[in-house]
Short mmCIF file of C-alpha atoms in Angstrom, two decimals:
data_model
loop_
_atom_site.label_atom_id
_atom_site.label_comp_id
_atom_site.label_asym_id
_atom_site.label_seq_id
_atom_site.Cartn_x
_atom_site.Cartn_y
_atom_site.Cartn_z
CA MET A 1 20.34 -13.61 6.69
CA ALA A 2 18.47 -14.40 9.89
CA GLU A 3 14.92 -13.11 10.20
CA THR A 4 14.17 -10.20 12.50
CA TYR A 5 10.74 -10.31 14.08
CA TYR A 6 9.05 -7.52 15.99
CA PRO A 7 5.57 -7.32 17.56
CA ILE A 8 2.76 -6.42 15.17
CA ILE A 9 0.18 -3.93 16.44
CA TYR A 10 -3.01 -3.93 14.38
CA VAL A 11 -5.13 -0.76 14.27
CA ARG A 12 -8.60 -1.27 12.80
CA GLY A 13 -10.66 1.28 10.85
CA TYR A 14 -13.60 3.56 11.52
CA ALA A 15 -16.79 2.39 13.23
CA MET A 16 -19.47 5.02 12.71
CA THR A 17 -22.40 3.94 14.88
CA GLU A 18 -22.75 2.55 18.39
CA ALA A 19 -23.88 -0.76 16.89
CA GLU A 20 -20.68 -0.95 14.81
CA ARG A 21 -18.56 -0.14 17.85
CA ASN A 22 -20.38 -2.85 19.79
CA GLU A 23 -19.65 -5.31 16.98
CA THR A 24 -15.99 -4.29 17.05
CA ALA A 25 -15.75 -4.64 20.83
CA VAL A 26 -16.94 -8.27 20.78
CA ASP A 27 -14.48 -9.28 18.03
CA PRO A 28 -11.19 -10.41 19.67
CA PHE A 29 -9.13 -9.44 16.62
CA CYS A 30 -11.14 -6.54 15.16
CA GLY A 31 -11.28 -8.13 11.71
CA PHE A 32 -7.62 -9.15 11.44
CA ASN A 33 -8.77 -12.77 11.77
CA LEU A 34 -11.23 -12.59 8.86
CA GLY A 35 -10.36 -14.65 5.81
CA SER A 36 -12.19 -15.13 2.53
CA THR A 37 -12.97 -17.79 -0.05
CA VAL A 38 -13.83 -15.57 -3.02
CA TYR A 39 -12.22 -13.07 -5.33
CA ARG A 40 -13.38 -11.15 -8.36
CA ALA A 41 -11.29 -11.99 -11.40
CA GLY A 42 -12.75 -9.31 -13.68
CA PRO A 43 -13.42 -5.59 -13.29
CA SER A 44 -17.18 -5.88 -12.93
CA ARG A 45 -19.73 -7.10 -10.41
CA GLN A 46 -21.20 -9.14 -13.29
CA ASP A 47 -17.98 -11.14 -13.63
CA PRO A 48 -18.39 -14.41 -11.73
CA ALA A 49 -16.71 -14.77 -8.36
CA LYS A 50 -14.00 -17.41 -8.18
CA LYS A 51 -12.90 -19.55 -5.28
CA PHE A 52 -9.64 -18.84 -3.49
CA VAL A 53 -9.24 -19.76 0.17
CA PHE A 54 -7.33 -17.19 2.21
CA GLU A 55 -7.21 -18.18 5.86
CA SER A 56 -6.76 -14.63 7.27
CA PRO A 57 -3.72 -12.45 8.03
CA LEU A 58 -3.66 -13.66 11.64
CA LEU A 59 -3.58 -17.37 10.80
CA ARG A 60 -1.02 -16.92 8.05
CA LEU A 61 1.31 -14.93 10.29
CA ALA A 62 1.00 -17.70 12.87
CA ALA A 63 1.55 -20.54 10.40
CA GLU A 64 4.34 -18.97 8.34
CA HIS A 65 6.16 -16.76 10.84
CA GLY A 66 5.33 -18.13 14.30
CA TYR A 67 3.26 -15.20 15.60
CA SER A 68 0.70 -15.64 18.38
CA ASP A 69 -1.86 -13.48 20.17
CA VAL A 70 -1.38 -12.04 23.65
CA TYR A 71 -4.74 -12.79 25.28
CA GLU A 72 -4.48 -14.82 28.49
CA ASN A 73 -7.20 -15.96 30.88
CA GLY A 74 -9.69 -13.88 28.96
CA LEU A 75 -7.77 -10.64 29.50
CA ASP A 76 -5.98 -8.16 27.26
CA ILE A 77 -2.49 -6.83 28.04
CA MET A 78 -3.93 -3.41 28.92
CA ASP A 79 -6.05 -4.95 31.69
CA PRO A 80 -4.37 -4.45 35.10
CA ASP A 81 -5.15 -8.08 36.03
CA TRP A 82 -3.48 -9.55 32.93
CA ARG A 83 -0.64 -12.01 33.62
CA PRO A 84 1.68 -13.63 31.04
CA ARG A 85 0.92 -17.22 30.16
CA SER A 86 2.91 -19.90 31.91
CA ILE A 87 5.46 -22.04 30.10
CA ASP A 88 5.82 -25.70 31.15
CA GLY A 89 4.11 -24.90 34.45
CA GLN A 90 6.51 -22.06 35.21
CA PRO A 91 5.37 -18.44 35.52
CA GLY A 92 5.77 -16.61 32.23
CA ARG A 93 7.50 -13.31 31.64
CA GLY A 94 6.06 -10.69 29.32
CA ILE A 95 5.25 -11.47 25.70
CA PRO A 96 7.54 -12.75 22.91
CA PRO A 97 8.59 -10.47 20.03
CA ARG A 98 6.47 -12.57 17.64
CA SER A 99 3.20 -11.31 19.08
CA VAL A 100 0.13 -9.84 17.37
CA VAL A 101 -1.41 -7.12 19.53
CA ILE A 102 -4.82 -5.65 18.69
CA TYR A 103 -5.33 -2.00 19.54
CA ARG A 104 -8.84 -2.14 21.01
CA TYR A 105 -9.51 1.58 20.96
CA TYR A 106 -13.24 1.21 20.31
CA ASP A 107 -13.95 -0.75 23.52
CA GLU A 108 -14.63 2.43 25.47
CA GLY A 109 -16.94 3.67 22.69
CA SER A 110 -19.14 0.59 22.88
CA ALA A 111 -22.17 0.07 25.04
CA TRP A 112 -20.56 -3.12 26.40
CA PHE A 113 -17.43 -1.60 27.93
CA GLY A 114 -17.98 2.14 27.81
CA ASN A 115 -20.51 4.89 27.27
CA GLY A 116 -21.33 4.06 23.64
CA LYS A 117 -19.82 7.31 22.35
CA SER A 118 -16.86 7.72 20.03
CA GLN A 119 -13.86 9.89 20.90
CA PRO A 120 -11.90 12.37 18.76
CA ILE A 121 -9.09 10.74 16.78
CA GLU A 122 -6.51 12.60 18.89
CA HIS A 123 -7.58 10.45 21.83
CA TYR A 124 -6.94 7.27 19.83
CA CYS A 125 -3.51 8.52 18.71
CA GLN A 126 -2.45 9.08 22.31
CA GLY A 127 -3.76 5.65 23.26
CA LEU A 128 -1.66 4.04 20.53
CA SER A 129 1.45 5.69 21.95
CA GLU A 130 0.62 4.25 25.38
CA LEU A 131 0.02 0.79 23.91
CA ILE A 132 3.41 0.80 22.15
CA LEU A 133 5.16 1.54 25.43
CA ARG A 134 3.16 -1.20 27.16
CA VAL A 135 4.18 -3.69 24.48
CA ARG A 136 7.80 -2.57 24.85
CA GLU A 137 7.62 -3.17 28.60
CA LEU A 138 6.31 -6.71 28.12
CA VAL A 139 8.73 -7.68 25.33
CA LEU A 140 11.67 -6.44 27.41
CA ALA A 141 10.42 -8.53 30.35
CA HIS A 142 10.28 -11.59 28.10
CA GLN A 143 13.72 -11.04 26.56
CA GLY A 144 15.49 -10.16 29.78
CA GLU A 145 19.08 -9.07 29.32
CA ALA A 146 19.00 -10.07 25.64
CA MET A 147 17.30 -6.76 24.73
CA LYS A 148 17.70 -3.16 25.81
CA ALA A 149 14.90 -0.60 25.73
CA ALA A 150 16.64 1.35 22.96
CA ASP A 151 16.64 -1.76 20.74
CA PHE A 152 12.90 -2.41 20.92
CA ARG A 153 10.94 -2.01 17.68
CA CYS A 154 7.41 -2.82 16.52
CA TYR A 155 5.41 -2.93 13.29
CA LEU A 156 2.18 -0.96 12.92
CA VAL A 157 -0.42 -2.46 10.56
CA ALA A 158 -3.57 -0.43 10.01
CA HIS A 159 -6.80 -0.48 8.03
CA SER A 160 -8.66 2.62 6.84
CA MET A 161 -8.90 5.24 9.61
CA GLY A 162 -6.42 3.16 11.61
CA GLY A 163 -3.73 4.52 9.27
CA LEU A 164 -4.68 8.06 10.25
CA VAL A 165 -4.43 7.10 13.93
CA VAL A 166 -0.91 5.88 13.19
CA ARG A 167 0.04 8.99 11.23
CA GLY A 168 -1.35 11.29 13.92
CA MET A 169 0.77 9.56 16.55
CA LEU A 170 3.88 9.70 14.33
CA GLN A 171 3.48 13.20 12.89
CA ASN A 172 2.07 15.21 15.78
CA PRO A 173 4.32 15.61 18.84
CA ARG A 174 1.25 16.50 20.92
CA LEU A 175 -0.34 13.09 20.33
CA GLY A 176 2.26 10.70 21.67
CA SER A 177 5.66 10.26 23.21
CA GLU A 178 8.96 10.45 21.37
CA GLU A 179 9.87 7.08 22.88
CA ALA A 180 6.86 5.45 21.21
CA ARG A 181 7.59 7.08 17.85
CA ARG A 182 11.22 5.91 17.92
CA ALA A 183 10.04 2.35 18.54
CA VAL A 184 8.12 2.08 15.25
CA ASP A 185 10.12 0.17 12.64
CA LYS A 186 7.65 -0.09 9.73
CA VAL A 187 4.08 0.96 8.92
CA PHE A 188 1.69 -0.84 6.55
CA THR A 189 -1.70 0.69 5.71
CA TYR A 190 -4.65 -0.93 3.95
CA ALA A 191 -7.07 1.43 2.14
CA THR A 192 -6.34 4.41 4.37
CA PRO A 193 -7.85 7.75 3.24
CA HIS A 194 -4.54 9.56 3.57
CA ASN A 195 -5.94 12.55 1.70
CA GLY A 196 -9.39 12.32 3.24
CA ILE A 197 -12.71 10.99 1.97
CA GLU A 198 -14.68 12.50 -0.89
CA VAL A 199 -18.45 12.52 -1.23
CA ALA A 200 -19.69 13.18 -4.79
CA GLY A 201 -16.26 14.57 -5.67
CA ARG A 202 -15.88 16.89 -2.68
CA ASN A 203 -13.96 16.44 0.55
CA VAL A 204 -16.07 15.67 3.64
CA PRO A 205 -16.92 19.09 5.19
CA SER A 206 -15.40 20.01 8.54
CA TRP A 207 -18.82 20.86 10.04
CA MET A 208 -20.01 17.25 9.72
CA GLY A 209 -19.19 16.36 13.31
CA LEU A 210 -21.83 13.65 13.85
CA ASN A 211 -20.05 10.40 14.81
CA GLU A 212 -16.72 12.10 14.13
CA ILE A 213 -17.22 11.95 10.34
CA ASN A 214 -15.22 15.18 10.03
CA THR A 215 -12.16 13.12 11.00
CA PHE A 216 -11.74 12.75 7.21
CA SER A 217 -12.02 16.45 6.34
CA HIS A 218 -8.91 18.38 5.32
CA GLU A 219 -9.56 21.03 7.97
CA ARG A 220 -9.46 18.46 10.77
CA MET A 221 -6.73 16.33 9.22
CA LYS A 222 -4.21 19.12 8.73
CA ASP A 223 -4.54 19.86 12.44
CA TYR A 224 -4.16 16.40 13.95
CA LEU A 225 -1.57 15.40 11.31
CA ASN A 226 0.43 18.57 12.07
CA LEU A 227 0.41 19.68 8.42
CA ASP A 228 -0.84 23.28 8.53
CA ALA A 229 2.14 24.73 6.66
CA VAL A 230 2.30 21.93 4.09
CA TYR A 231 -1.47 22.14 3.50
CA LEU A 232 -1.23 25.85 2.71
CA ARG A 233 1.28 25.01 -0.01
CA TYR A 234 -0.31 21.92 -1.62
CA GLN A 235 -3.95 21.83 -0.43
CA ARG A 236 -3.50 18.15 0.39
CA VAL A 237 -2.88 16.20 3.61
CA ASP A 238 -1.31 12.98 2.29
CA PHE A 239 2.20 14.03 3.27
CA LEU A 240 4.66 12.33 5.63
CA PRO A 241 7.37 14.77 6.77
CA SER A 242 10.88 13.30 6.83
CA ARG A 243 11.30 14.42 10.43
CA SER A 244 8.33 12.22 11.44
CA PHE A 245 9.08 8.85 9.85
CA PRO A 246 11.22 7.41 7.00
CA LEU A 247 9.15 7.36 3.80
CA GLU A 248 10.74 4.12 2.56
CA ARG A 249 9.47 2.23 5.64
CA PHE A 250 5.83 3.22 5.09
CA PHE A 251 3.81 1.00 2.72
CA CYS A 252 0.40 1.82 1.20
CA MET A 253 -1.91 -0.94 -0.07
CA VAL A 254 -4.58 0.52 -2.34
CA GLY A 255 -7.89 -1.12 -3.24
CA THR A 256 -9.59 -0.52 -6.61
CA ASN A 257 -12.83 -2.56 -6.50
CA ARG A 258 -15.74 -0.22 -5.80
CA SER A 259 -18.46 -2.51 -7.16
CA ASP A 260 -18.27 -5.08 -4.32
CA TYR A 261 -18.41 -2.59 -1.45
CA ASP A 262 -21.97 -2.88 -0.12
CA ALA A 263 -21.86 -0.53 2.88
CA ALA A 264 -24.98 1.64 3.30
CA LEU A 265 -26.83 -0.52 0.75
CA GLY A 266 -24.39 0.53 -1.96
CA LEU A 267 -24.74 4.29 -1.38
CA SER A 268 -21.11 4.55 -0.28
CA ARG A 269 -19.73 3.30 -3.59
CA THR A 270 -22.18 5.55 -5.45
CA PHE A 271 -20.99 8.68 -3.67
CA ALA A 272 -17.31 7.62 -3.72
CA GLY A 273 -17.57 7.16 -7.49
CA HIS A 274 -15.26 5.53 -9.96
CA GLY A 275 -11.59 5.20 -9.13
CA SER A 276 -12.19 4.08 -5.55
CA ASP A 277 -12.48 0.99 -3.36
CA GLY A 278 -16.09 1.93 -2.66
CA LEU A 279 -15.12 4.45 0.02
CA VAL A 280 -11.59 5.78 -0.55
CA LYS A 281 -10.41 7.26 -3.83
CA VAL A 282 -7.41 5.49 -5.36
CA GLY A 283 -5.55 8.80 -5.57
CA ASN A 284 -6.13 9.47 -1.87
CA ALA A 285 -4.88 6.15 -0.47
CA SER A 286 -1.09 6.67 -0.52
CA VAL A 287 1.35 9.13 1.03
CA TRP A 288 4.06 11.44 -0.24
CA GLY A 289 7.18 12.51 1.57
CA VAL A 290 8.23 16.10 2.19
CA ASP A 291 11.66 17.26 3.30
CA GLU A 292 12.47 19.85 5.96
CA GLN A 293 11.80 22.67 3.47
CA GLY A 294 8.40 21.25 2.52
CA ASN A 295 9.48 20.03 -0.92
CA ILE A 296 7.98 16.78 -2.22
CA ALA A 297 10.55 13.99 -1.82
CA GLY A 298 8.80 11.08 -3.55
CA THR A 299 6.02 8.62 -2.85
CA ALA A 300 5.89 5.84 -0.28
CA PRO A 301 6.09 2.24 -1.55
CA THR A 302 2.63 1.55 -2.99
CA ALA A 303 0.84 -1.43 -4.52
CA TYR A 304 -2.66 -1.90 -5.90
CA CYS A 305 -5.14 -4.77 -5.81
CA TYR A 306 -8.66 -5.33 -7.12
CA ARG A 307 -10.26 -5.44 -3.69
CA SER A 308 -12.99 -3.40 -2.01
CA HIS A 309 -12.67 -1.37 1.17
CA SER A 310 -14.03 -4.25 3.28
CA GLY A 311 -16.52 -7.13 3.11
CA PRO A 312 -16.17 -10.56 1.45
CA PHE A 313 -14.05 -9.04 -1.31
CA GLY A 314 -12.24 -6.76 1.14
CA ILE A 315 -8.61 -5.69 1.05
CA VAL A 316 -7.56 -6.85 4.55
CA ASN A 317 -8.89 -10.38 4.02
CA SER A 318 -7.07 -10.88 0.71
CA GLU A 319 -4.11 -12.96 -0.42
CA GLU A 320 -2.75 -10.05 -2.46
CA ALA A 321 -2.54 -7.66 0.47
CA TYR A 322 -1.13 -10.32 2.80
CA GLN A 323 1.65 -11.16 0.35
CA ASN A 324 2.63 -7.50 0.19
CA LEU A 325 2.46 -7.24 3.99
CA SER A 326 4.64 -10.29 4.67
CA ARG A 327 7.21 -9.35 2.03
CA PHE A 328 7.38 -5.76 3.24
CA LEU A 329 7.91 -6.89 6.83
CA PHE A 330 10.18 -9.89 6.24
CA GLY A 331 11.34 -9.87 2.59
CA ASP A 332 14.81 -9.74 1.06
CA VAL A 333 14.61 -7.44 -1.96
CA ARG A 334 12.82 -4.20 -2.81
CA VAL A 335 12.00 -3.35 -6.43
CA ASP A 336 10.58 0.01 -7.51
CA LEU A 337 8.97 -0.22 -10.95
CA TRP A 338 8.96 2.71 -13.40
CA VAL A 339 8.43 3.40 -17.10
CA GLN A 340 10.80 5.89 -18.74
CA VAL A 341 9.19 7.34 -21.89
CA ASP A 342 11.77 8.50 -24.45
CA GLU A 343 9.48 9.24 -27.38
CA VAL A 344 5.74 9.38 -27.95
CA ARG A 345 4.41 9.26 -31.52
CA LEU A 346 1.07 10.70 -32.59
CA PRO A 347 -1.12 9.30 -35.35
CA ALA A 348 0.33 10.39 -38.70
CA ALA A 349 -2.64 12.69 -39.38
CA LEU A 350 -1.91 14.67 -36.18
CA GLU A 351 1.85 15.11 -36.44
CA ASP A 352 1.57 18.66 -37.81
CA GLN A 353 -1.03 19.80 -35.29
CA ALA A 354 0.27 22.38 -32.85
CA GLU A 355 -2.17 21.80 -30.01
CA VAL A 356 -2.79 18.12 -29.28
CA GLN A 357 -4.13 16.94 -25.95
CA ALA A 358 -4.22 13.32 -24.79
CA LEU A 359 -4.11 11.33 -21.56
CA TYR A 360 -1.97 8.17 -21.60
CA GLN A 361 -2.82 5.34 -19.21
CA PHE A 362 -0.01 3.06 -18.00
CA GLU A 363 -1.07 -0.39 -16.76
CA LEU A 364 0.77 -3.01 -14.71
CA LEU A 365 0.16 -6.57 -13.55
CA ALA A 366 3.09 -7.80 -11.41
CA ARG A 367 3.14 -11.37 -10.08
CA PRO A 368 5.72 -13.80 -8.68
CA ARG A 369 6.59 -16.85 -10.72
CA GLY A 370 3.87 -19.51 -10.71
CA LYS A 371 1.31 -17.63 -8.57
CA ARG A 372 -2.38 -16.93 -9.19
CA TRP A 373 -2.39 -13.55 -7.48
CA TYR A 374 -0.75 -10.21 -8.22
CA LEU A 375 1.56 -8.18 -6.03
CA SER A 376 0.25 -5.13 -7.85
CA ARG A 377 -2.59 -4.73 -10.35
CA ARG A 378 -3.30 -1.48 -12.18
CA THR A 379 -5.66 -1.41 -15.18
CA SER A 380 -7.81 1.15 -16.95
CA GLU A 381 -10.99 -0.90 -16.49
CA GLU A 382 -10.41 -0.77 -12.72
CA ASP A 383 -9.69 2.99 -12.74
CA SER A 384 -6.21 2.47 -11.32
CA PRO A 385 -3.65 3.15 -14.10
CA ALA A 386 -0.86 5.69 -13.79
CA CYS A 387 -1.72 8.65 -16.04
CA ARG A 388 0.34 11.23 -17.92
CA SER A 389 -0.75 13.93 -20.34
CA HIS A 390 0.76 14.33 -23.79
CA GLN A 391 2.47 17.54 -22.76
CA GLU A 392 3.98 15.92 -19.66
CA LEU A 393 5.50 13.12 -21.74
CA LEU A 394 7.06 15.66 -24.10
CA ARG A 395 8.96 17.21 -21.22
CA LYS A 396 12.56 16.12 -20.86
CA ASP A 397 12.67 16.23 -17.07
CA SER A 398 12.12 13.07 -15.05
CA ALA A 399 9.00 14.45 -13.36
CA GLY A 400 7.14 14.25 -16.66
CA ASN A 401 8.36 11.20 -18.53
CA LEU A 402 9.40 8.90 -15.66
CA VAL A 403 6.18 7.18 -14.59
CA TYR A 404 5.98 5.38 -11.23
CA LEU A 405 4.01 2.11 -11.38
CA SER A 406 4.45 0.31 -8.04
CA THR A 407 6.86 -1.08 -5.48
CA VAL A 408 7.12 -4.81 -4.82
CA PHE A 409 9.05 -6.68 -2.17
CA LEU A 410 10.37 -10.16 -2.87
CA SER A 411 11.33 -12.97 -0.52
CA ASN A 412 13.49 -16.07 -0.70
CA ARG A 413 12.38 -17.35 2.70
CA SER A 414 9.27 -19.16 1.49
CA LYS A 415 11.24 -21.42 -0.85
CA VAL A 416 11.62 -25.11 -0.16
CA SER A 417 15.16 -25.16 -1.53
CA ASN A 418 17.74 -22.68 -0.32
CA ALA A 419 19.98 -23.60 -3.25
CA ASP A 420 17.91 -21.53 -5.69
CA ARG A 421 18.52 -17.91 -4.74
CA THR A 422 16.82 -16.36 -7.78
CA LEU A 423 13.72 -14.24 -7.42
CA ALA A 424 11.60 -14.38 -10.56
CA TYR A 425 8.42 -12.58 -11.46
CA ALA A 426 6.51 -11.27 -14.46
CA MET A 427 5.36 -7.76 -15.32
CA ASP A 428 2.54 -7.28 -17.80
CA VAL A 429 3.01 -3.69 -18.98
CA ALA A 430 0.61 -1.81 -21.25
CA VAL A 431 -0.04 1.75 -22.40
CA ARG A 432 -3.49 2.58 -23.73
CA VAL A 433 -4.10 4.58 -26.91
CA PRO A 434 -5.73 7.80 -25.69
CA ASP A 435 -8.57 9.84 -27.09
CA TYR A 436 -6.98 12.78 -28.91
CA LEU A 437 -8.22 16.35 -28.62
CA ILE A 438 -7.39 19.04 -31.19
CA GLU A 439 -7.92 22.54 -29.81
CA LYS A 440 -9.94 20.91 -27.01
CA ARG A 441 -12.24 19.11 -29.42
CA PHE A 442 -12.48 15.35 -29.75
CA TRP A 443 -10.72 14.05 -32.88
CA PRO A 444 -13.21 11.59 -34.41
CA ASP A 445 -11.43 10.54 -37.62
CA GLN A 446 -9.80 7.50 -36.04
CA HIS A 447 -10.86 5.98 -32.75
CA PHE A 448 -8.64 3.49 -30.95
CA GLU A 449 -10.87 2.50 -28.01
CA GLY A 450 -9.45 -0.54 -26.21
CA SER A 451 -6.21 -0.52 -28.23
CA HIS A 452 -2.68 -0.21 -26.91
CA LEU A 453 0.36 1.83 -27.83
CA PHE A 454 2.36 -0.89 -26.16
CA ARG A 455 1.55 -4.22 -24.54
CA ASP A 456 3.94 -7.01 -23.56
CA SER A 457 5.02 -9.19 -20.63
CA LEU A 458 8.48 -8.87 -19.13
CA GLN A 459 10.02 -11.82 -17.29
CA ILE A 460 12.62 -10.79 -14.71
CA SER A 461 15.04 -12.95 -12.73
CA LEU A 462 17.10 -11.44 -9.89
CA GLU A 463 19.82 -13.22 -7.94
CA PRO A 464 21.08 -11.19 -4.97
CA PRO A 465 24.82 -11.12 -4.22
CA ALA A 466 26.11 -14.08 -2.22
CA ALA A 467 28.08 -11.64 -0.04
CA ALA A 468 28.17 -7.92 0.64
CA GLY A 469 29.67 -6.07 -2.30
CA GLY A 470 29.12 -8.97 -4.68
CA GLU A 471 27.49 -8.95 -8.10
CA TRP A 472 23.77 -9.24 -8.81
CA GLY A 473 22.63 -11.73 -11.39
CA VAL A 474 20.00 -10.14 -13.63
CA LYS A 475 18.20 -11.75 -16.59
CA HIS A 476 15.15 -10.78 -18.60
CA GLY A 477 12.95 -11.83 -21.49
CA TRP A 478 10.03 -10.22 -23.32
CA GLU A 479 7.10 -12.56 -23.94
CA SER A 480 6.82 -11.34 -27.53
CA GLN A 481 10.41 -12.39 -28.19
CA GLN A 482 10.94 -15.39 -25.91
CA VAL A 483 7.94 -17.11 -24.38
CA GLY A 484 7.95 -17.51 -20.60
CA GLN A 485 11.71 -17.30 -19.98
CA ALA A 486 14.18 -14.81 -18.56
CA THR A 487 17.47 -15.84 -20.15
CA ARG A 488 19.04 -12.66 -21.51
CA LYS A 489 21.60 -11.14 -19.17
CA LEU A 490 21.27 -7.49 -18.26
CA SER A 491 23.85 -5.03 -17.07
CA TYR A 492 23.08 -2.54 -14.33
CA THR A 493 24.49 0.55 -12.67
CA GLN A 494 25.20 1.04 -8.98
CA VAL A 495 23.25 3.79 -7.26
CA LYS A 496 23.79 5.69 -4.06
CA GLY A 497 22.93 3.66 -0.98
CA GLY A 498 23.99 0.27 -2.37
CA GLY A 499 21.13 -0.44 -4.77
CA ILE A 500 21.23 -0.99 -8.50
CA ARG A 501 19.36 0.53 -11.47
CA ILE A 502 18.25 -1.81 -14.24
CA GLU A 503 16.95 -0.52 -17.57
CA VAL A 504 15.10 -2.82 -19.98
CA PRO A 505 14.37 -1.23 -23.38
CA LEU A 506 10.85 -1.73 -24.69
CA PRO A 507 10.78 -3.80 -27.89
CA LYS A 508 11.33 -1.41 -30.79
CA SER A 509 8.40 -0.35 -32.94
CA GLN A 510 7.80 2.45 -35.41
CA ARG A 511 4.02 2.30 -35.20
CA LYS A 512 2.05 5.52 -35.22
CA PRO A 513 0.62 6.14 -32.70
CA GLY A 514 3.28 4.53 -30.50
CA LEU A 515 6.05 5.13 -28.01
CA ASP A 516 9.61 4.15 -27.17
CA GLY A 517 11.11 3.87 -23.76
CA ARG A 518 12.43 1.63 -21.00
CA ILE A 519 11.27 -0.25 -17.96
CA VAL A 520 13.34 1.02 -15.04
CA LEU A 521 13.81 -1.15 -11.97
CA MET A 522 15.43 0.27 -8.85
CA VAL A 523 16.55 -2.80 -6.88
CA SER A 524 18.01 -2.92 -3.39
CA ALA A 525 18.52 -5.36 -0.55
CA TRP A 526 15.75 -5.12 2.05
CA ASN A 527 15.88 -5.78 5.78
#
């Protein structure tokens, strides 16, 4: 399948002070060009940093996918004097589809190019709509008769508050044009506070208007995100209505490393608390879909990485986030990862107890074959597991015992040989033994701290059909049964929309405490 490339518009995050806006204004790429050479292998600031050179999202998109910037003669495309670069001495036309465009919305809020004052987020949303139409105009000029206006699409990639700028433009008809909204093909957000920012466990108050900090309060967010009715029902603002944008084309990259976020001399990570990237809570960094009736329709594709909100260990300048970005934009296969719990067994001494409470933590490390980085990383030590209560797992409906872990996108395009069409990766899956409560009191007789109800590594090999309507090739292997190989064939069932459902039973065990169940993979062709 031939690649389809659209312009990428990058929307940076929040700059609180005039000095930060000045710093943003003098950066040509607003941080999208920042790479890193370090990563934290363990879940603590005391764990030594290790070396890993990541050149930056901008350089990698240029090297691997042929993207280039749009600056010419020192001018940006929104400058009235900007002219397209010449080609072989001939006057150029517009910009090519493989262009990276930086939304420079903080220029006017800097002392260099404006009055040094920030604007309400609604202003930035409207500006994004105008930028999309400007990019469309220039791409159409470049493509000539090869493209019609109705065929133009773009990708929006955003960090932190930039994701709220994107959502405001998409969700609120007052903050942009319908033409601009229709032109958006996919959205990728890094560490966006989709459900606001919490300080010491409470949402930022709406009265905190200094430097537009109340942009992250529920009261403000429900207004500019056009969610008043949904907020009344759920008291949350991390919802993407189906009428605004397709949920499956919106990806959320979530950071889980709070310890390496040094903003405000470490005060930010202190007030954000555990289970955050140092600023944004893990549970607030993804979006849910709601249908026309306001009913929850599932979660957007989401992945997790042990990265902080920004800085040397930041999420934007990380290999993990870039791999998810490039696969989401240009990959071949989408895989949604779930655990289906069929039975949960208590310790033998608790089997006759009527009122047992426990919280089970589901962990995941998902990585492509032969790589040092993870497409998704969720562990208890990093405050990022998926959690279910004992009572939820006893329910027989899918909402209780079907546990979402992550979504990964896979790609064949980076392979040297086109002959090998298989996509192979490993999933380390674990479920922690919980602390048990009897009548709301801690049960001290046996303590299982650090132990697992289940822990194993699943090797998966997927071979997409050679032609439409063909058969998938699916193989698997559990590390405990067959070291490092996926050789056992698996059957699958077709699902609505052309995808397949794969179920891999967990290795059987009668241990108490313990559980039985299946890994469920929902696999579909992508792009």
